[in-house]
């Protein structure tokens, strides 16, 4: 069985190796698996939420990407721990898209994509976050669509225009979103900014202006996101917004300590049913530590974590019981994350087999 798997993967990788010795096995197929397991202790005041506490398989993901020829590439991320039917398989497909790059400056992509909303909390992989804003916990961020991106010759900036299903899409209306996103990296500063218009009913749009900012100074990183929302111009004047911030510091390449805070504010005139409900004034603060046992070699494939957060304030989602952050809520998570690069493992097996065979022939 093992030999069959190795042979299959080798066949996939060697198809282009025959065309050019410079291309390696990973250029056509890059296959990775990752998983995270947590023990969670969730309390409201002094009462434990037993249905939300205990051991939990948070994520089991498969990631597959690579190149098809010189101008096409593909990417697929699938969550494997929540699949019960063909429909749930598609629902738990974070993304699956094909990209075409006719020149170094332009890229066109189509398929299931990440909705291009700015901000570093939004941009980070869920497996790498432990507690987040109320907006992040409710946004439907994976939708079908198409995008076109422009990258200047220097390669420090990327401007993307995307048309996709609205994050508010439902079974009764076919709704759309229009997104303009800028990623720019200049020195110690990297920006993830966006302007977004998402239909929540036919012809009615919720607008976002999101400014994601990251600063890196050696081993210290500061992330600060400012998101201003509105279903009308008046609401865009800081009546409905979220602020997410994090400071982290990497110690000796093995230990990362961090502190983060989020704040969601929505006035009473905002439409009910959007990701953050009216009459929300919710703060979440906390911090944690990550330990990388293999970090001495810059390896992040194994990670241990412990994180704690406390939330307080009002959450409008309490009217239907769907609130993720609640007043006087304490949240503790302790867990393990691991990642494996299947193709690198196959290469290692093949190299060792060749070395053993060569040693026998000597």
Short mmCIF file of C-alpha atoms in Angstrom, two decimals, residues 62-352:
data_model
loop_
_atom_site.label_atom_id
_atom_site.label_comp_id
_atom_site.label_asym_id
_atom_site.label_seq_id
_atom_site.Cartn_x
_atom_site.Cartn_y
_atom_site.Cartn_z
CA UNK A 62 -6.19 19.01 3.46
CA UNK A 63 -4.33 21.53 1.29
CA UNK A 64 -3.58 20.80 -2.35
CA UNK A 65 -2.07 23.25 -4.82
CA UNK A 66 0.38 23.47 -7.67
CA UNK A 67 0.98 24.53 -11.26
CA UNK A 68 -0.49 23.38 -14.55
CA UNK A 69 2.01 24.46 -17.16
CA UNK A 70 3.63 27.88 -16.98
CA UNK A 71 0.56 30.11 -16.68
CA UNK A 72 -2.06 28.15 -14.71
CA UNK A 73 -2.14 27.28 -11.03
CA UNK A 74 -4.73 25.81 -8.68
CA UNK A 75 -5.40 25.74 -4.95
CA UNK A 76 -7.75 23.69 -2.77
CA UNK A 77 -8.31 23.65 0.99
CA UNK A 78 -10.81 21.17 2.41
CA UNK A 79 -11.95 20.73 6.01
CA UNK A 80 -12.20 17.01 6.74
CA UNK A 81 -13.64 16.94 10.25
CA UNK A 82 -17.16 18.15 9.32
CA UNK A 83 -18.33 16.10 6.34
CA UNK A 84 -21.60 14.19 6.43
CA UNK A 85 -22.94 14.49 2.88
CA UNK A 86 -22.10 15.75 -0.60
CA UNK A 87 -23.57 19.14 0.34
CA UNK A 88 -21.50 19.42 3.50
CA UNK A 89 -18.41 18.42 1.49
CA UNK A 90 -18.90 21.50 -0.70
CA UNK A 91 -19.84 23.68 2.27
CA UNK A 92 -16.61 22.69 4.05
CA UNK A 93 -14.50 23.42 0.97
CA UNK A 94 -12.83 26.67 1.98
CA UNK A 95 -11.60 27.32 -1.52
CA UNK A 96 -11.05 25.58 -4.84
CA UNK A 97 -10.04 27.83 -7.72
CA UNK A 98 -8.00 27.99 -10.90
CA UNK A 99 -5.76 30.99 -11.59
CA UNK A 100 -4.43 32.17 -14.94
CA UNK A 101 -1.38 34.44 -15.06
CA UNK A 102 -0.83 35.65 -18.65
CA UNK A 103 1.99 37.97 -17.54
CA UNK A 104 3.89 38.70 -14.34
CA UNK A 105 1.62 41.70 -13.77
CA UNK A 106 -1.84 40.17 -14.15
CA UNK A 107 -3.72 37.26 -12.62
CA UNK A 108 -7.29 36.05 -13.28
CA UNK A 109 -8.92 33.50 -10.99
CA UNK A 110 -12.31 31.78 -10.70
CA UNK A 111 -13.92 29.19 -8.44
CA UNK A 112 -14.68 29.12 -4.75
CA UNK A 113 -12.55 31.87 -3.22
CA UNK A 114 -11.95 33.81 -0.04
CA UNK A 115 -14.11 36.95 -0.13
CA UNK A 116 -11.58 39.77 -0.45
CA UNK A 117 -12.14 41.66 2.79
CA UNK A 118 -9.20 43.43 4.40
CA UNK A 119 -7.73 42.96 7.85
CA UNK A 120 -5.14 40.67 9.40
CA UNK A 121 -7.50 38.83 11.74
CA UNK A 122 -9.64 37.99 8.72
CA UNK A 123 -6.62 37.04 6.59
CA UNK A 124 -5.01 34.58 9.00
CA UNK A 125 -5.84 30.89 8.75
CA UNK A 126 -8.48 29.86 11.33
CA UNK A 127 -6.20 27.09 12.59
CA UNK A 128 -3.77 29.81 13.78
CA UNK A 129 -6.32 31.81 15.80
CA UNK A 130 -7.68 31.06 19.27
CA UNK A 131 -10.25 33.79 19.94
CA UNK A 132 -11.56 36.48 17.61
CA UNK A 133 -14.03 39.30 17.15
CA UNK A 134 -17.77 38.73 16.88
CA UNK A 135 -17.54 39.75 13.22
CA UNK A 136 -14.88 37.12 12.45
CA UNK A 137 -16.88 34.40 14.20
CA UNK A 138 -19.92 34.95 11.99
CA UNK A 139 -18.71 36.13 8.57
CA UNK A 140 -19.34 33.67 5.70
CA UNK A 141 -16.00 34.29 4.04
CA UNK A 142 -15.84 31.55 1.37
CA UNK A 143 -17.97 32.13 -1.76
CA UNK A 144 -18.00 31.35 -5.47
CA UNK A 145 -16.72 34.13 -7.68
CA UNK A 146 -14.04 35.51 -9.99
CA UNK A 147 -11.26 38.05 -9.58
CA UNK A 148 -8.64 39.94 -11.52
CA UNK A 149 -5.45 41.20 -9.88
CA UNK A 150 -2.71 43.61 -10.95
CA UNK A 151 0.83 43.47 -9.55
CA UNK A 152 3.40 46.19 -10.41
CA UNK A 153 6.86 45.12 -11.52
CA UNK A 154 8.41 45.67 -8.09
CA UNK A 155 6.11 43.01 -6.62
CA UNK A 156 5.40 44.88 -3.37
CA UNK A 157 1.74 45.55 -4.11
CA UNK A 158 -1.29 43.64 -5.35
CA UNK A 159 -4.61 45.25 -6.30
CA UNK A 160 -7.55 42.84 -6.69
CA UNK A 161 -11.07 43.39 -8.00
CA UNK A 162 -13.48 40.57 -7.16
CA UNK A 163 -17.12 39.81 -7.98
CA UNK A 164 -18.61 36.93 -6.00
CA UNK A 165 -21.63 35.61 -4.18
CA UNK A 166 -22.51 37.87 -1.30
CA UNK A 167 -21.49 36.62 2.15
CA UNK A 168 -25.18 37.26 2.97
CA UNK A 169 -26.37 35.00 0.12
CA UNK A 170 -29.38 32.85 1.00
CA UNK A 171 -31.60 30.22 -0.59
CA UNK A 172 -34.22 32.78 -1.64
CA UNK A 173 -32.10 35.44 -3.33
CA UNK A 174 -29.06 35.28 -5.59
CA UNK A 175 -26.98 38.06 -4.07
CA UNK A 176 -23.63 39.51 -5.15
CA UNK A 177 -20.65 41.27 -3.59
CA UNK A 178 -18.15 43.65 -5.19
CA UNK A 179 -14.75 43.91 -3.54
CA UNK A 180 -11.66 46.05 -4.12
CA UNK A 181 -8.62 44.86 -2.13
CA UNK A 182 -5.08 46.19 -1.80
CA UNK A 183 -2.14 44.32 -0.31
CA UNK A 184 1.07 46.31 -0.01
CA UNK A 185 4.36 45.53 1.72
CA UNK A 186 6.80 48.38 2.29
CA UNK A 187 9.59 47.97 4.80
CA UNK A 188 8.30 47.06 8.24
CA UNK A 189 4.69 47.84 7.21
CA UNK A 190 2.24 45.59 5.35
CA UNK A 191 -1.31 46.67 4.51
CA UNK A 192 -4.46 44.67 3.81
CA UNK A 193 -7.08 47.30 2.91
CA UNK A 194 -10.44 46.84 1.21
CA UNK A 195 -13.63 48.52 0.07
CA UNK A 196 -16.58 46.12 -0.05
CA UNK A 197 -20.21 46.27 -1.14
CA UNK A 198 -22.25 43.17 -0.25
CA UNK A 199 -25.95 42.70 -0.99
CA UNK A 200 -27.95 41.58 2.04
CA UNK A 201 -31.25 41.89 0.14
CA UNK A 202 -31.71 42.43 -3.57
CA UNK A 203 -30.56 45.99 -4.29
CA UNK A 204 -29.61 46.68 -0.64
CA UNK A 205 -25.91 46.78 0.22
CA UNK A 206 -23.81 46.67 3.35
CA UNK A 207 -20.57 48.60 2.83
CA UNK A 208 -17.23 47.95 4.55
CA UNK A 209 -14.12 50.05 4.72
CA UNK A 210 -11.39 47.88 6.26
CA UNK A 211 -7.85 48.97 7.07
CA UNK A 212 -5.59 46.09 8.06
CA UNK A 213 -2.16 47.16 9.31
CA UNK A 214 0.84 45.06 10.34
CA UNK A 215 4.18 46.30 11.65
CA UNK A 216 7.19 44.06 12.18
CA UNK A 217 10.23 45.09 14.19
CA UNK A 218 12.61 42.16 14.49
CA UNK A 219 10.85 39.47 16.54
CA UNK A 220 7.95 41.78 17.51
CA UNK A 221 4.76 42.06 15.43
CA UNK A 222 1.84 44.46 15.81
CA UNK A 223 -1.43 43.91 13.95
CA UNK A 224 -4.19 46.51 14.03
CA UNK A 225 -7.43 46.22 12.03
CA UNK A 226 -10.06 48.93 11.70
CA UNK A 227 -13.36 47.93 10.08
CA UNK A 228 -16.13 50.46 9.53
CA UNK A 229 -19.51 49.13 8.35
CA UNK A 230 -22.74 50.67 7.16
CA UNK A 231 -25.94 49.99 5.26
CA UNK A 232 -26.16 53.76 4.69
CA UNK A 233 -23.70 56.65 4.49
CA UNK A 234 -24.69 57.81 7.97
CA UNK A 235 -23.81 54.46 9.53
CA UNK A 236 -20.33 54.62 8.02
CA UNK A 237 -19.57 57.51 10.39
CA UNK A 238 -18.26 55.14 13.10
CA UNK A 239 -21.65 53.94 14.32
CA UNK A 240 -20.96 50.32 13.30
CA UNK A 241 -17.34 49.17 13.49
CA UNK A 242 -14.87 46.62 14.80
CA UNK A 243 -11.31 47.04 16.06
CA UNK A 244 -8.98 44.05 16.32
CA UNK A 245 -5.42 44.30 17.64
CA UNK A 246 -2.62 41.92 18.56
CA UNK A 247 0.95 42.23 19.80
CA UNK A 248 3.20 39.17 19.59
CA UNK A 249 6.86 38.50 20.35
CA UNK A 250 8.91 35.48 19.29
CA UNK A 251 11.47 34.31 21.84
CA UNK A 252 14.47 32.21 20.70
CA UNK A 253 12.55 31.01 17.63
CA UNK A 254 10.56 28.56 19.79
CA UNK A 255 8.18 30.52 22.02
CA UNK A 256 5.66 33.08 20.81
CA UNK A 257 3.77 35.14 23.39
CA UNK A 258 0.87 37.34 22.39
CA UNK A 259 -1.82 39.65 23.72
CA UNK A 260 -4.89 40.59 21.71
CA UNK A 261 -8.14 42.51 22.04
CA UNK A 262 -11.24 42.94 19.89
CA UNK A 263 -14.13 45.39 20.07
CA UNK A 264 -17.39 45.20 18.10
CA UNK A 265 -19.82 48.14 18.14
CA UNK A 266 -23.15 48.28 16.28
CA UNK A 267 -25.85 50.91 16.85
CA UNK A 268 -29.57 50.26 17.05
CA UNK A 269 -30.31 51.30 13.43
CA UNK A 270 -28.23 48.60 11.74
CA UNK A 271 -30.25 45.86 9.92
CA UNK A 272 -30.94 42.67 11.88
CA UNK A 273 -29.49 39.52 10.33
CA UNK A 274 -26.06 40.82 9.35
CA UNK A 275 -22.93 39.36 10.91
CA UNK A 276 -22.90 41.68 13.93
CA UNK A 277 -26.39 42.48 15.22
CA UNK A 278 -27.77 45.86 16.33
CA UNK A 279 -27.26 46.87 19.97
CA UNK A 280 -23.85 45.22 20.21
CA UNK A 281 -21.08 46.65 22.37
CA UNK A 282 -18.75 43.73 22.98
CA UNK A 283 -15.11 43.63 24.11
CA UNK A 284 -12.86 40.57 24.25
CA UNK A 285 -9.34 40.66 25.72
CA UNK A 286 -6.77 37.98 26.39
CA UNK A 287 -3.48 36.45 25.44
CA UNK A 288 -1.52 33.26 25.22
CA UNK A 289 1.65 31.40 24.43
CA UNK A 290 2.73 29.12 21.58
CA UNK A 291 5.62 26.67 21.79
CA UNK A 292 7.32 25.18 18.71
CA UNK A 293 9.39 22.10 19.73
CA UNK A 294 11.16 22.10 16.35
CA UNK A 295 11.53 25.87 16.26
CA UNK A 296 15.30 25.82 16.58
CA UNK A 297 15.42 24.97 12.89
CA UNK A 298 12.72 27.48 11.97
CA UNK A 299 10.22 24.62 11.81
CA UNK A 300 6.56 25.36 12.62
CA UNK A 301 5.16 21.89 11.89
CA UNK A 302 4.38 21.13 15.56
CA UNK A 303 2.87 23.68 17.91
CA UNK A 304 1.60 23.60 21.48
CA UNK A 305 -0.63 26.45 22.62
CA UNK A 306 -2.44 27.85 25.64
CA UNK A 307 -4.70 30.90 25.35
CA UNK A 308 -7.22 32.69 27.55
CA UNK A 309 -9.84 35.33 26.74
CA UNK A 310 -12.46 37.24 28.71
CA UNK A 311 -15.40 39.01 27.07
CA UNK A 312 -17.80 41.58 28.45
CA UNK A 313 -20.53 43.87 27.19
CA UNK A 314 -23.73 43.49 25.17
CA UNK A 315 -24.16 41.24 22.14
CA UNK A 316 -27.23 41.77 19.95
CA UNK A 317 -27.05 38.18 18.76
CA UNK A 318 -28.32 37.06 22.16
CA UNK A 319 -31.85 37.62 20.78
CA UNK A 320 -31.59 34.35 18.83
CA UNK A 321 -28.93 32.63 20.96
CA UNK A 322 -26.24 32.68 18.25
CA UNK A 323 -23.76 34.97 20.03
CA UNK A 324 -20.20 33.66 20.21
CA UNK A 325 -18.90 36.27 22.68
CA UNK A 326 -21.03 36.83 25.79
CA UNK A 327 -20.95 39.05 28.83
CA UNK A 328 -18.68 37.77 31.64
CA UNK A 329 -17.45 34.88 29.48
CA UNK A 330 -14.14 33.17 30.26
CA UNK A 331 -12.57 31.06 27.55
CA UNK A 332 -9.50 28.84 27.96
CA UNK A 333 -8.00 26.64 25.26
CA UNK A 334 -4.98 24.34 25.47
CA UNK A 335 -4.00 22.25 22.49
CA UNK A 336 -1.74 20.80 19.83
CA UNK A 337 -1.35 21.59 16.14
CA UNK A 338 0.64 19.57 13.61
CA UNK A 339 1.32 19.88 9.90
CA UNK A 340 2.81 17.45 7.40
CA UNK A 341 4.03 18.16 3.88
CA UNK A 342 3.22 14.89 2.09
CA UNK A 343 5.29 15.64 -1.00
CA UNK A 344 8.38 16.50 1.03
CA UNK A 345 7.89 13.27 2.97
CA UNK A 346 7.71 11.31 -0.30
CA UNK A 347 10.88 13.01 -1.56
CA UNK A 348 12.63 12.10 1.69
CA UNK A 349 11.55 8.46 1.38
CA UNK A 350 12.79 8.30 -2.21
CA UNK A 351 16.11 9.96 -1.34
CA UNK A 352 16.70 7.52 1.51
#
